[in-house]
XYZ file of C-alpha atoms in Angstrom:
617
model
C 6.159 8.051 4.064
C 8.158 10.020 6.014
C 11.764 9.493 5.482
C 14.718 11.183 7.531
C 18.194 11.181 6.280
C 21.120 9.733 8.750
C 20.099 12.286 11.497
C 21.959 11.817 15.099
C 21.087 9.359 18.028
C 19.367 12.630 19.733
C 17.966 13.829 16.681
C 16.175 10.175 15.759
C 15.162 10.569 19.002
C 13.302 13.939 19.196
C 12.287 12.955 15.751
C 10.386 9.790 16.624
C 8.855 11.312 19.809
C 7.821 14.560 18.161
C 6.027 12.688 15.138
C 4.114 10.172 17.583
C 3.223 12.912 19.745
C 1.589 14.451 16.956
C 0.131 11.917 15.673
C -1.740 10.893 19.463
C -2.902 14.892 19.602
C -5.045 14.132 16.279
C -8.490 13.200 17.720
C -9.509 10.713 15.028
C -6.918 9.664 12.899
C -7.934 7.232 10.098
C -4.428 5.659 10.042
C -2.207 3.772 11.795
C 1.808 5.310 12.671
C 4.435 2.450 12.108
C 7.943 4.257 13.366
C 10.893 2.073 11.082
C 13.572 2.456 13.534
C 17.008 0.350 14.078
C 17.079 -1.534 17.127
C 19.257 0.558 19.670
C 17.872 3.848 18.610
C 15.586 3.874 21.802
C 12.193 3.743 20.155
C 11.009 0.615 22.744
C 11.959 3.223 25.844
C 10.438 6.366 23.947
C 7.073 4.415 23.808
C 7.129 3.144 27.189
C 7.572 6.682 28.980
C 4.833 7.542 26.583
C 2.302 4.704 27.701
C 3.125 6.089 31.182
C 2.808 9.892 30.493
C -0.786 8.884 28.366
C -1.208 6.649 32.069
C -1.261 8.891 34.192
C -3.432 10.873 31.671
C -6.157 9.015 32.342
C -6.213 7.172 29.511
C -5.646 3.468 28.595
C -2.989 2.121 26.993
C -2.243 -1.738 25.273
C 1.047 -2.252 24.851
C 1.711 -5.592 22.629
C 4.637 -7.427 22.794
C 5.731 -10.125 20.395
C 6.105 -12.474 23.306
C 5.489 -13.341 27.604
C 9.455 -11.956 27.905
C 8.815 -8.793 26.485
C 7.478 -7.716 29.603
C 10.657 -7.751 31.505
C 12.190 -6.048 28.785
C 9.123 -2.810 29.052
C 9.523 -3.095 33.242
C 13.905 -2.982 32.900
C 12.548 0.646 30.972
C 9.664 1.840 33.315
C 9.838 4.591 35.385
C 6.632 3.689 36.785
C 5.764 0.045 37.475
C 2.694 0.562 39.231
C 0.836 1.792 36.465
C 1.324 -1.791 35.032
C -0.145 -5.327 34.617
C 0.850 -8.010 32.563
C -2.647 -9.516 31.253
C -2.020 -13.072 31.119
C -3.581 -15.595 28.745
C -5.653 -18.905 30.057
C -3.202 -21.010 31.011
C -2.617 -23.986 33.394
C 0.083 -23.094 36.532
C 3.677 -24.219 36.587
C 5.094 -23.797 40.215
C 8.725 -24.437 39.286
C 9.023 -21.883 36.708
C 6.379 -19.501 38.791
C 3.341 -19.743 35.510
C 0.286 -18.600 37.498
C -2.661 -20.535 36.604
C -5.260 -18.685 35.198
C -7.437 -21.372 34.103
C -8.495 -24.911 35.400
C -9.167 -25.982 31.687
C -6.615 -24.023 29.971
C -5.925 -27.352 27.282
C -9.715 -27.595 26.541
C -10.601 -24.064 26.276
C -7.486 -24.154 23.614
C -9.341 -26.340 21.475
C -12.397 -24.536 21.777
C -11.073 -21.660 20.278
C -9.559 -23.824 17.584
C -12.762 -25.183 16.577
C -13.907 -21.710 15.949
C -15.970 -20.909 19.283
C -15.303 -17.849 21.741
C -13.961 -18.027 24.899
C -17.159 -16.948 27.171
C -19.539 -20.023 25.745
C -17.117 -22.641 27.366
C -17.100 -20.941 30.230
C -20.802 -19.763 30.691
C -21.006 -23.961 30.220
C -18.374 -25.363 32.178
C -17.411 -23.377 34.963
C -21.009 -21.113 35.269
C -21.486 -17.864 35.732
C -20.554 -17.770 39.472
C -17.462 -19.109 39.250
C -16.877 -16.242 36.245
C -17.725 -13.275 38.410
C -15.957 -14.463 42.132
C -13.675 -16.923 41.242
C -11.727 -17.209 38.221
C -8.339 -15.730 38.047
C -8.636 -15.307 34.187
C -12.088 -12.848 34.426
C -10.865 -11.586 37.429
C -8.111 -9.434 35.341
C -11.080 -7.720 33.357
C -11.796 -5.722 36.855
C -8.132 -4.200 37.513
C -7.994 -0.358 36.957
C -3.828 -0.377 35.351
C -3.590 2.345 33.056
C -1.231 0.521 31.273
C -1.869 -2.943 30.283
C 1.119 -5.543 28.745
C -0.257 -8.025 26.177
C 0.852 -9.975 23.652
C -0.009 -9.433 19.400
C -2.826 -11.847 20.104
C -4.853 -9.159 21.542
C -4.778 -7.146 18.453
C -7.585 -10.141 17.702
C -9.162 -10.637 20.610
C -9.542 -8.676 24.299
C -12.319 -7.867 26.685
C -10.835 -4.481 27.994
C -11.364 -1.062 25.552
C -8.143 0.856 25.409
C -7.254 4.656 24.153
C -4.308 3.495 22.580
C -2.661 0.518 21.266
C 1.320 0.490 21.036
C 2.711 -2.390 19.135
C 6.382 -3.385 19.114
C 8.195 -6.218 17.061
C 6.413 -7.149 13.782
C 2.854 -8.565 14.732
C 1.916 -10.713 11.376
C 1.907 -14.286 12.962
C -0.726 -13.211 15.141
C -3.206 -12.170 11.741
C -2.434 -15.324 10.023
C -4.705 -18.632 10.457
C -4.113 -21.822 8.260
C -7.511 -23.723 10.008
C -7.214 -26.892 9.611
C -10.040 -29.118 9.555
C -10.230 -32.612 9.854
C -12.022 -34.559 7.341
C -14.541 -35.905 9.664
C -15.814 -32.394 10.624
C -16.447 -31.352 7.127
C -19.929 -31.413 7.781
C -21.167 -30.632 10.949
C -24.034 -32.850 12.676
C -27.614 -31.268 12.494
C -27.596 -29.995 9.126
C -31.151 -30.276 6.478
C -30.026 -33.705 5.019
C -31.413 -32.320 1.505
C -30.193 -29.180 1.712
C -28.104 -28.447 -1.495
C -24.920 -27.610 0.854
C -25.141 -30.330 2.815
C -24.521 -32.487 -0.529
C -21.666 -29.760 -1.226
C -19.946 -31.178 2.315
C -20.957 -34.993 1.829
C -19.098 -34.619 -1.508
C -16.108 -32.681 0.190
C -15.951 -35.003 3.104
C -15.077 -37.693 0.451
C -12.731 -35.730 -1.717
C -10.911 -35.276 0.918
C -9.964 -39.106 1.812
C -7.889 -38.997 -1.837
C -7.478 -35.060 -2.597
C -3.671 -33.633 -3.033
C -4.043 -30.093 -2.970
C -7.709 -29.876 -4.576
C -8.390 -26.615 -5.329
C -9.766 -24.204 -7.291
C -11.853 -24.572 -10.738
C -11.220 -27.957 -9.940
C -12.143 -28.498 -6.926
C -16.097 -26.043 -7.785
C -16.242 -28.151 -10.551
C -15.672 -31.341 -8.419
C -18.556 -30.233 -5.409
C -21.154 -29.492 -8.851
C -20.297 -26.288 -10.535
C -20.010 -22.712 -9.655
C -23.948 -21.968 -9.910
C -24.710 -25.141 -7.937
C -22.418 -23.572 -5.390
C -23.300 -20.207 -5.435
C -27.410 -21.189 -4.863
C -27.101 -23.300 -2.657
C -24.914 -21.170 -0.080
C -27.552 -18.358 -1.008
C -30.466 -20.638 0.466
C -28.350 -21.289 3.225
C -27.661 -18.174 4.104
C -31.373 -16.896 3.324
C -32.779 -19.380 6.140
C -32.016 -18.272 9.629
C -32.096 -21.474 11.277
C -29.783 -23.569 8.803
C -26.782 -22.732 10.926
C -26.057 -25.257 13.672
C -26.555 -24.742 17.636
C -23.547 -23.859 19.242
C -22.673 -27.701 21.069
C -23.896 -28.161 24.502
C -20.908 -28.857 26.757
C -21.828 -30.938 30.142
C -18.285 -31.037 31.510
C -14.837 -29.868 29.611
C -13.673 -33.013 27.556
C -17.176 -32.533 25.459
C -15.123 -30.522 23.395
C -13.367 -33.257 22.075
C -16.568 -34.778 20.092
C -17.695 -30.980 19.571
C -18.454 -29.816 16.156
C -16.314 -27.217 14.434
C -18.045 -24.031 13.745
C -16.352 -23.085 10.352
C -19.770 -22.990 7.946
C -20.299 -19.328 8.083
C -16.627 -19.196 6.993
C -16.596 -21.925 4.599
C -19.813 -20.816 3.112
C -18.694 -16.822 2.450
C -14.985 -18.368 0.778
C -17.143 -21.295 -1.144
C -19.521 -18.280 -2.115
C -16.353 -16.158 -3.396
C -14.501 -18.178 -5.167
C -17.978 -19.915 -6.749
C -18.276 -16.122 -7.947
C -15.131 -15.916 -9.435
C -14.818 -18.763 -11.036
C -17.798 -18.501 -13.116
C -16.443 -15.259 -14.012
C -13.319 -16.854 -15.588
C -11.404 -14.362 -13.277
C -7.688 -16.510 -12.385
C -8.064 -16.040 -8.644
C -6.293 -17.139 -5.711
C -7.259 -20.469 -3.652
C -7.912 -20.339 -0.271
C -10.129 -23.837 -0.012
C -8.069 -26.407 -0.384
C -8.489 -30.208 0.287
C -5.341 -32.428 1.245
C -4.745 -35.434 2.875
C -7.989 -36.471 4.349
C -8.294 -32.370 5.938
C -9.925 -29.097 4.761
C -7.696 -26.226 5.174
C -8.680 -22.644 5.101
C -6.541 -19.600 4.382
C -7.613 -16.998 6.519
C -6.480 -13.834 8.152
C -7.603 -12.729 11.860
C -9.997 -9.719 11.796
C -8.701 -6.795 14.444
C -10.665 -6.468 17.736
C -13.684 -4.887 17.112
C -13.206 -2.612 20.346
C -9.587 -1.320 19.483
C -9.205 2.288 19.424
C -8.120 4.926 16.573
C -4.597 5.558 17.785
C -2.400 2.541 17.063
C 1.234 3.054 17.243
C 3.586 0.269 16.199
C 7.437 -0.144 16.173
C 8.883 -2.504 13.436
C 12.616 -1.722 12.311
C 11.623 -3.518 8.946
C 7.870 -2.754 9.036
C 6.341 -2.794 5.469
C 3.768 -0.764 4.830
C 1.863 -2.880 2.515
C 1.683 -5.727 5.419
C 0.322 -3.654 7.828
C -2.511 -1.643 5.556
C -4.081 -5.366 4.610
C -3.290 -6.447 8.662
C -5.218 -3.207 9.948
C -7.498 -2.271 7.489
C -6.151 1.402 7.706
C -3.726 3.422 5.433
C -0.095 3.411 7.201
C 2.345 6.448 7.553
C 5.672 5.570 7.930
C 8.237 7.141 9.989
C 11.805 6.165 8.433
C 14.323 7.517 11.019
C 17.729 5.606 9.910
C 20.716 7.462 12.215
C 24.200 6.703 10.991
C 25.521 3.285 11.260
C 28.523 3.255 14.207
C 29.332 -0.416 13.666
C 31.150 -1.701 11.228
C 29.321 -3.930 8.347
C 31.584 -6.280 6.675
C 29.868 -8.039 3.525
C 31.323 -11.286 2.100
C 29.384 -10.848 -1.228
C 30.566 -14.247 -2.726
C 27.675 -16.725 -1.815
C 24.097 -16.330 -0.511
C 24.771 -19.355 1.595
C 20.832 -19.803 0.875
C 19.140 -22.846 2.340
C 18.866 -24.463 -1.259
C 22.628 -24.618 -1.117
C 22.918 -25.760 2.087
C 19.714 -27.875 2.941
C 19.179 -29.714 -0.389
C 20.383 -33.381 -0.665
C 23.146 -33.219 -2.798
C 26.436 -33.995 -3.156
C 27.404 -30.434 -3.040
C 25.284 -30.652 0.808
C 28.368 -31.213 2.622
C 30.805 -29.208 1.049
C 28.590 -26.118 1.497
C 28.492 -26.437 4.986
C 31.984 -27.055 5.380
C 33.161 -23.571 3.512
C 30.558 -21.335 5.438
C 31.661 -23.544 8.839
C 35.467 -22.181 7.458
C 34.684 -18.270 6.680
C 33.030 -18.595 10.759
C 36.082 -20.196 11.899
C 38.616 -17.785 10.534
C 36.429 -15.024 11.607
C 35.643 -15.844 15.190
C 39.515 -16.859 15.469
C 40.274 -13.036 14.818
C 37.319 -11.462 17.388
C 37.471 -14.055 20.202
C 34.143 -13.793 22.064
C 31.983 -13.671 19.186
C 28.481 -14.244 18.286
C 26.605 -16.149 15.783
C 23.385 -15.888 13.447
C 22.863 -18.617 11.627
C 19.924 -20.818 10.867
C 18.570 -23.700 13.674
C 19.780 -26.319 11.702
C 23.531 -24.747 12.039
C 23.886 -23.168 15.234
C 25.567 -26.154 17.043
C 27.804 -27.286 13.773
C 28.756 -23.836 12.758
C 29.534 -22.769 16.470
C 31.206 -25.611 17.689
C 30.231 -25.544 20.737
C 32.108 -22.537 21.406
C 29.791 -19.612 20.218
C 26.914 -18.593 21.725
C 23.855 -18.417 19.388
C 20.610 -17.261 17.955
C 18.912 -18.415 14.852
C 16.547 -16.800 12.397
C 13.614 -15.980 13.414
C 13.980 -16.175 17.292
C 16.281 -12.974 16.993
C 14.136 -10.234 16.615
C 13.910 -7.971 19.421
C 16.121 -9.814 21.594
C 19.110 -8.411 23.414
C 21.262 -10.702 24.341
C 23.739 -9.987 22.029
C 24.021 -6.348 22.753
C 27.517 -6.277 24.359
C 29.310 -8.513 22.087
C 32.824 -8.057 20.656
C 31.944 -8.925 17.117
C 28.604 -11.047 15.512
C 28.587 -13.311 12.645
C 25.049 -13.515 10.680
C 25.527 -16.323 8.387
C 22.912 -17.241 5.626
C 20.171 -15.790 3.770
C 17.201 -16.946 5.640
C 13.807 -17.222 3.386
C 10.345 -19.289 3.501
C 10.306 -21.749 0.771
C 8.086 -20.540 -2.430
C 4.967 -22.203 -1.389
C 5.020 -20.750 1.996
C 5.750 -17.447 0.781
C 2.625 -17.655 -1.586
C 0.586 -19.563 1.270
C 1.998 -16.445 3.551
C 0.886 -14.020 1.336
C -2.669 -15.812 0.452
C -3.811 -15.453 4.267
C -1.945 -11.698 5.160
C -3.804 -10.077 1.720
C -6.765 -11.643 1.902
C -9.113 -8.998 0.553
C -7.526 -10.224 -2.916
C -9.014 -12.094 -5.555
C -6.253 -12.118 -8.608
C -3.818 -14.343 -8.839
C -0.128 -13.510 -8.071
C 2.463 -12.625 -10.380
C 4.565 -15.714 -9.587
C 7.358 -15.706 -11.819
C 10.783 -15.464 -10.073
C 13.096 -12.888 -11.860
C 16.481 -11.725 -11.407
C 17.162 -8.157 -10.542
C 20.494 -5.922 -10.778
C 20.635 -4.702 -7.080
C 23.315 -2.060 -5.823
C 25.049 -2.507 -2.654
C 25.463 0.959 -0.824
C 28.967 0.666 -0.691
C 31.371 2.527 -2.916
C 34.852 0.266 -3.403
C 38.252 1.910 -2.987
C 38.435 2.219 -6.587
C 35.729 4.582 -6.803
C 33.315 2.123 -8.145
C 30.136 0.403 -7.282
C 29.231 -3.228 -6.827
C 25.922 -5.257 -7.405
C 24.508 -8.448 -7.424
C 22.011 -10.336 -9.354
C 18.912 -10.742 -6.653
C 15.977 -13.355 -6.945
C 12.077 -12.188 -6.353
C 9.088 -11.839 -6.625
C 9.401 -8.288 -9.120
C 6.687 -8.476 -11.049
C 3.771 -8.795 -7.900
C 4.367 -6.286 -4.884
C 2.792 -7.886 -2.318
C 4.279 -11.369 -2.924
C 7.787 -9.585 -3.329
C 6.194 -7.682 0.172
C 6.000 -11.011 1.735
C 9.485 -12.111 0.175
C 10.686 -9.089 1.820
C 9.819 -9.363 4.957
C 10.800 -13.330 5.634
C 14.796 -12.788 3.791
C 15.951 -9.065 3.634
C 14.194 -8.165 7.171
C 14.861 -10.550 8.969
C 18.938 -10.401 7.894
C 18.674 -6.600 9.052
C 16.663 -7.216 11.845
C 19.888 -10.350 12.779
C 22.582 -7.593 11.958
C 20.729 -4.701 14.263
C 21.365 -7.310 17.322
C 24.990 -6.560 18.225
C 23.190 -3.110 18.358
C 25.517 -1.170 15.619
C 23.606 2.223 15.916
C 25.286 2.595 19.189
C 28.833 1.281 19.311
C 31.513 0.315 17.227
C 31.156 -3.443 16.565
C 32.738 -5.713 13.850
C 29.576 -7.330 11.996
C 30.377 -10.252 9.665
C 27.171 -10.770 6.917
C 28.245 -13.752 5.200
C 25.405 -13.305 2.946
C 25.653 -11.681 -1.101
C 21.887 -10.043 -0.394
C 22.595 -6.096 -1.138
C 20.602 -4.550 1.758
C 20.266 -0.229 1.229
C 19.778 -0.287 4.925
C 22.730 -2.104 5.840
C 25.613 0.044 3.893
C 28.901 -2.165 3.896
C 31.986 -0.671 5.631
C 33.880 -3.213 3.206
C 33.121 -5.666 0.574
C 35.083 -8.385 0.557
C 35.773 -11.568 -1.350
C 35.793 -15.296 0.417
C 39.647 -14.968 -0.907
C 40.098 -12.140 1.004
C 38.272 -12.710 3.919
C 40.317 -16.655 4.333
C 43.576 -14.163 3.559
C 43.710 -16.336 -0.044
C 45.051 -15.662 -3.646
C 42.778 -15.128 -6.454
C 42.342 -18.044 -8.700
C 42.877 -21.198 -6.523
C 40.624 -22.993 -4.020
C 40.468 -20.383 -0.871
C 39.176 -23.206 1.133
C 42.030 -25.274 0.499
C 44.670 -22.298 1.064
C 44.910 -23.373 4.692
C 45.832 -26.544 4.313
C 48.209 -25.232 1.556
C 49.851 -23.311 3.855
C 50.213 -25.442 6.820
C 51.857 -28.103 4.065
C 53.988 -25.244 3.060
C 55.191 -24.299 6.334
C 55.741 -28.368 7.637
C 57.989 -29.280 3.977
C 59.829 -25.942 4.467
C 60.609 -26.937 8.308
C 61.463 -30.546 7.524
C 63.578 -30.100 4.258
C 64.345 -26.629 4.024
C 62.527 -26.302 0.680
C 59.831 -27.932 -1.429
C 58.898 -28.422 -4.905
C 55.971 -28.911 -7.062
C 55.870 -32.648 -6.865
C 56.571 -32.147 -2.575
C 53.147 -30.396 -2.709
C 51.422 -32.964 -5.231
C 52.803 -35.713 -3.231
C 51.742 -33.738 0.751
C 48.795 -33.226 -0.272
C 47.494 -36.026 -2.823
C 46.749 -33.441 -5.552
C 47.161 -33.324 -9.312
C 50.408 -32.027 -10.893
C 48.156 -28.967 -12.666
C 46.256 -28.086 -8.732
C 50.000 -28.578 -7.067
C 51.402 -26.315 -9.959
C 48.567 -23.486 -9.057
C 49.187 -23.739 -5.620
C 53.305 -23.538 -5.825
C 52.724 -19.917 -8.111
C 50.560 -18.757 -5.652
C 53.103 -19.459 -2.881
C 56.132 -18.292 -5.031
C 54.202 -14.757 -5.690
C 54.319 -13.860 -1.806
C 58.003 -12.587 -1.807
C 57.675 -11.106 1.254
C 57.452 -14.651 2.475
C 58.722 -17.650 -0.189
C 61.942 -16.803 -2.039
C 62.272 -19.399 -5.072
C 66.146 -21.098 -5.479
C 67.106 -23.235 -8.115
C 69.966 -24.715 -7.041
C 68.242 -28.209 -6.615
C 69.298 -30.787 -9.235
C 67.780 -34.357 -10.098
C 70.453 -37.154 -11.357
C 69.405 -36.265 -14.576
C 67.709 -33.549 -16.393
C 66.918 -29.500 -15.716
C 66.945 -27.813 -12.676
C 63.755 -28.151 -10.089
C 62.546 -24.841 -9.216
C 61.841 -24.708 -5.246
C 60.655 -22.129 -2.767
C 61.930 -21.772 1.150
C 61.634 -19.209 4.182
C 62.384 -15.866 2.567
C 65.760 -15.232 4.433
C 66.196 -18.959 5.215
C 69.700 -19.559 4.071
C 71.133 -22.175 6.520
């Protein structure tokens, strides 16, 4: 990895473009370049003079986007449009919102590919070859000459054009993984040898399934015979050429609704693997599983055979051990970090984690209702801010007066580029299982089991407090396996940096609120502040509750000239011991509250009171 420390805006720059530059003038690099830059540091415009210059090179460049409106985003940069096309995916035609159609059986060739079929068998079937080489719109593309061709991380899988050079931007892993899931009544395909040991194997499966919950596993080779039953029987299948079944004969496009899936070449290497494995007592991960009447396969996408040697790719938060087992190649890094311009301000209190504020329990509402207070008293101070939150919260936490992004629909979007101040509120994270489901499909060269013990870790914030001290925080993960805690990674502390990096702080000096505890080395906080101090509230009494304190306070002062204890206990239907807490807490701002104790009852001591400091009408 190569790491460089806080350089300049211009220096990042030159840095960035000097090391990929270097990196294309190798002629057969065994590696892939991932440049970690912030978002605002220019890397997106860097790469997109570069596809040009390598253009009008003569050579071909694939430039994948996380998503359709990307494109807009690389033609806002170019300096030369004509040298691009955006290659569009089969699709049906949308006049009103100007979607070209591409294909007259977009929805069927869709679950073509879903059954496990390429593209070009529909089509030679369907539509003929004719209609392939003078009429379609969607073959038609494979004839333009652009130099410079706009796709989407899909075609890291699949594409019918040979490039030079691939240049990836956002991070590309949804496009690798595949959960297939396969209903029970395509278990076993028609046309199989009905005494064929494997065709017992998915007879058996086919019923397991009606009743399995998560089957998997010893249990699940030891329910379909054994591991040696399993293991000989996918070795005679494989051994006879002819055991596989005929790709389906399609007359017109709705055939491929009765059409077979074509998963047994699949099924059989995973059934042969874990077989293997199990009879070697090895503790190895499960990627067959049966559940609820379906057969689901973990899986990862293989890269396009035809894809070239130079692949560049742009991830802020790329991690290295994701993109080795996604590409198959060793990854250097490029760390170019420039110094932060914004200001980060950390509330370090509360993770304000989905457990805390998803779960059904009675502590549910009152979650909510404290973050929905530290947003409040923040976007009172910077009017025109923006929030980060998660989808469930955008609309209660904004109140209809903030505009929004959630988790995981933020990344690489710049909307939020010219706000006055952001708010990123939460610690967004996968639930365990998905994590480890994630992780199953993304490292799937793997056999042993992960590590799955969740651990606390001391973690230091990169923040030094007025006192001359650090701070740190107890952090949950994955610490014992590195590519679960890889995984981990990626879904929480990424995606929170990825959030921050919208209100672009490399660039200009903007107020952003993380209302998360999560120490993040790449996010340094400018200050570290308590929920006390960020609601302006005392230590040692409800800070949620100090505004409504006050506002009592202030409305018993105006009405009476003073207040005691029992005023508050009786304002604000509290205990004598809260009311007590609250009235020291008041009396300890001289600046504001003087005490007098000229108040007497009929009988009895003096009450103690507070009023207006300098009220003495």
């Amino acid at each position: 990895m190569s790491a460089h420390a806080s350089p300049t805006l211009d220096a990042a720059r030159a840095i960035i473009i000097a090391e990929i530059r270097d990196y294309l003038a190798q002629p057969h690099p065994d590696h892939i370049l991932l440049v970690r830059a912030g978002a605002g540091i220019g890397k997106t415009h860097i790469c997109v003079n570069l596809a040009e210059e390598l253009g009008l090179d003569g050579r071909r460049v694939l430039y994948a986007g996380p998503r359709h409106k990307f494109f807009a985003d690389v033609m806002a940069i170019s300096k030369r449009p004509d040298l691009w096309y955006e290659w569009l995916p089969r699709q049906a035609g949308n006049a009103d919102i100007g979607k070209i159609e591409t294909c007259r059986h977009a929805t069927e060739i869709a679950a073509w590919h879903a059954r496990g079929y390429d593209g070009i068998s529909f089509c030679a079937q369907v539509c003929g070859w004719d209609y392939i080489n003078h009429d379609c719109v969607y073959h038609a593309q494979e004839r333009n000459s652009f130099p410079c061709i706009f796709g989407q991380h899909a075609h890291l899988i699949a594409h019918p054009l040979r490039f030079d050079v691939v240049i990836g931007d956002e991070e590309p892993t949804s496009a690798f993984m595949h959960e297939w899931v396969i209903g029970m009544r395509h278990i076993m395909p028609a046309g199989l040898d009905p005494l064929a040991d494997l065709t017992h194997i998915l007879d058996v499966m086919t019923k397991l399934a009606t009743q399995a919950r998560g089957l998997s596993g010893p249990k699940l080779i030891e329910a379909l015979g054994g591991a040696q039953y399993i293991i000989d029987a996918c070795a005679a299948f494989r051994a006879t050429p002819d055991s596989l079944p005929l790709t389906p004969k399609l007359r017109q496009a709705r055939d491929v609704e009765t059409a077979d899936y074509f998963h047994l070449p699949t099924l059989v290497d995973l059934l042969m693997r874990e077989a293997q494995l199990c009879l070697a007592g090895e503790n190895y991960l499960h990627r067959i599983i049966l559940n609820d009447g379906k057969l689901l396969l973990l899986l990862r996408k293989p890269l396009a055979e035809k894809l070239p040697e130079h692949i560049v790719w742009l991830d802020a938060t790329g991690n290295p051990l994701i993109y080795e087992a996604c590409f198959g190649r060793p990854v250097q890094v490029i760390d170019v970090q420039p110094q932060i311009v914004g200001e980060i301000v950390q509330v370090h209190n509360r993770t304000n984690s989905k457990i805390s504020l998803f779960d059904e329990d009675g502590e549910r509402e009152a979650a909510i209702a404290q973050l929905q207070a530290q947003v409040d008293a923040i976007a009172a101070r910077h009017p025109g801010a923006a929030l980060i939150t998660y989808q469930e919260l955008t609309d209660t936490l904004a109140r209809g007066a903030l505009p929004t992004l959630h988790f995981g629909a933020a990344r690489g979007t710049n909307v939020f580029k010219d706000v006055p101040a952001l708010i990123v509120a939460g610690t967004p994270m996968p639930s365990l299982p998905d994590i480890d489901k994630i992780a199953r499909m993304i490292f799937f060269e793997r056999n042993k089991a992960f590590d799955t013990r969740w651990t606390q870790q001391q973690i230091t914030y990169a923040y030094t407090a007025p006192d001359g001290t650090g701070r740190a925080q107890m952090v949950g993960g994955y610490w014992h396996d590195p590519d679960l805690q890889a995984v981990l990674w990626s879904k929480r502390e990424a995606e929170l940096i990825q959030a921050v990096h919208r209100a672009r702080i490399l660039t200009r000096q903007v107020p952003v609120y993380l209302l998360s505890s999560l120490p993040l080395a790449e996010l340094p906080p400018t200050r570290l502040l308590s929920i006390h101090e960020l609601l302006n509230a005392p230590e040692g009494i409800n800070a949620f509750r100090w505004s409504k304190v006050l506002q009592a306070a202030y409305e018993l002062a105006n009405e009476q000239g003073y207040f005691t204890i029992a005023d508050l206990e009786r304002k604000l239907n509290i205990s004598r011991l809260t009311a007590t807490k609250y009235w020291r807490a008041l009396a300890a701002d001289t600046a504001t509250w003087e005490r007098i104790d000229a108040l007497r009852k009929t009988s009895g001591r003096p009450a103690n009171a507070l009023r207006l400091a300098g009220n003495y009408t």
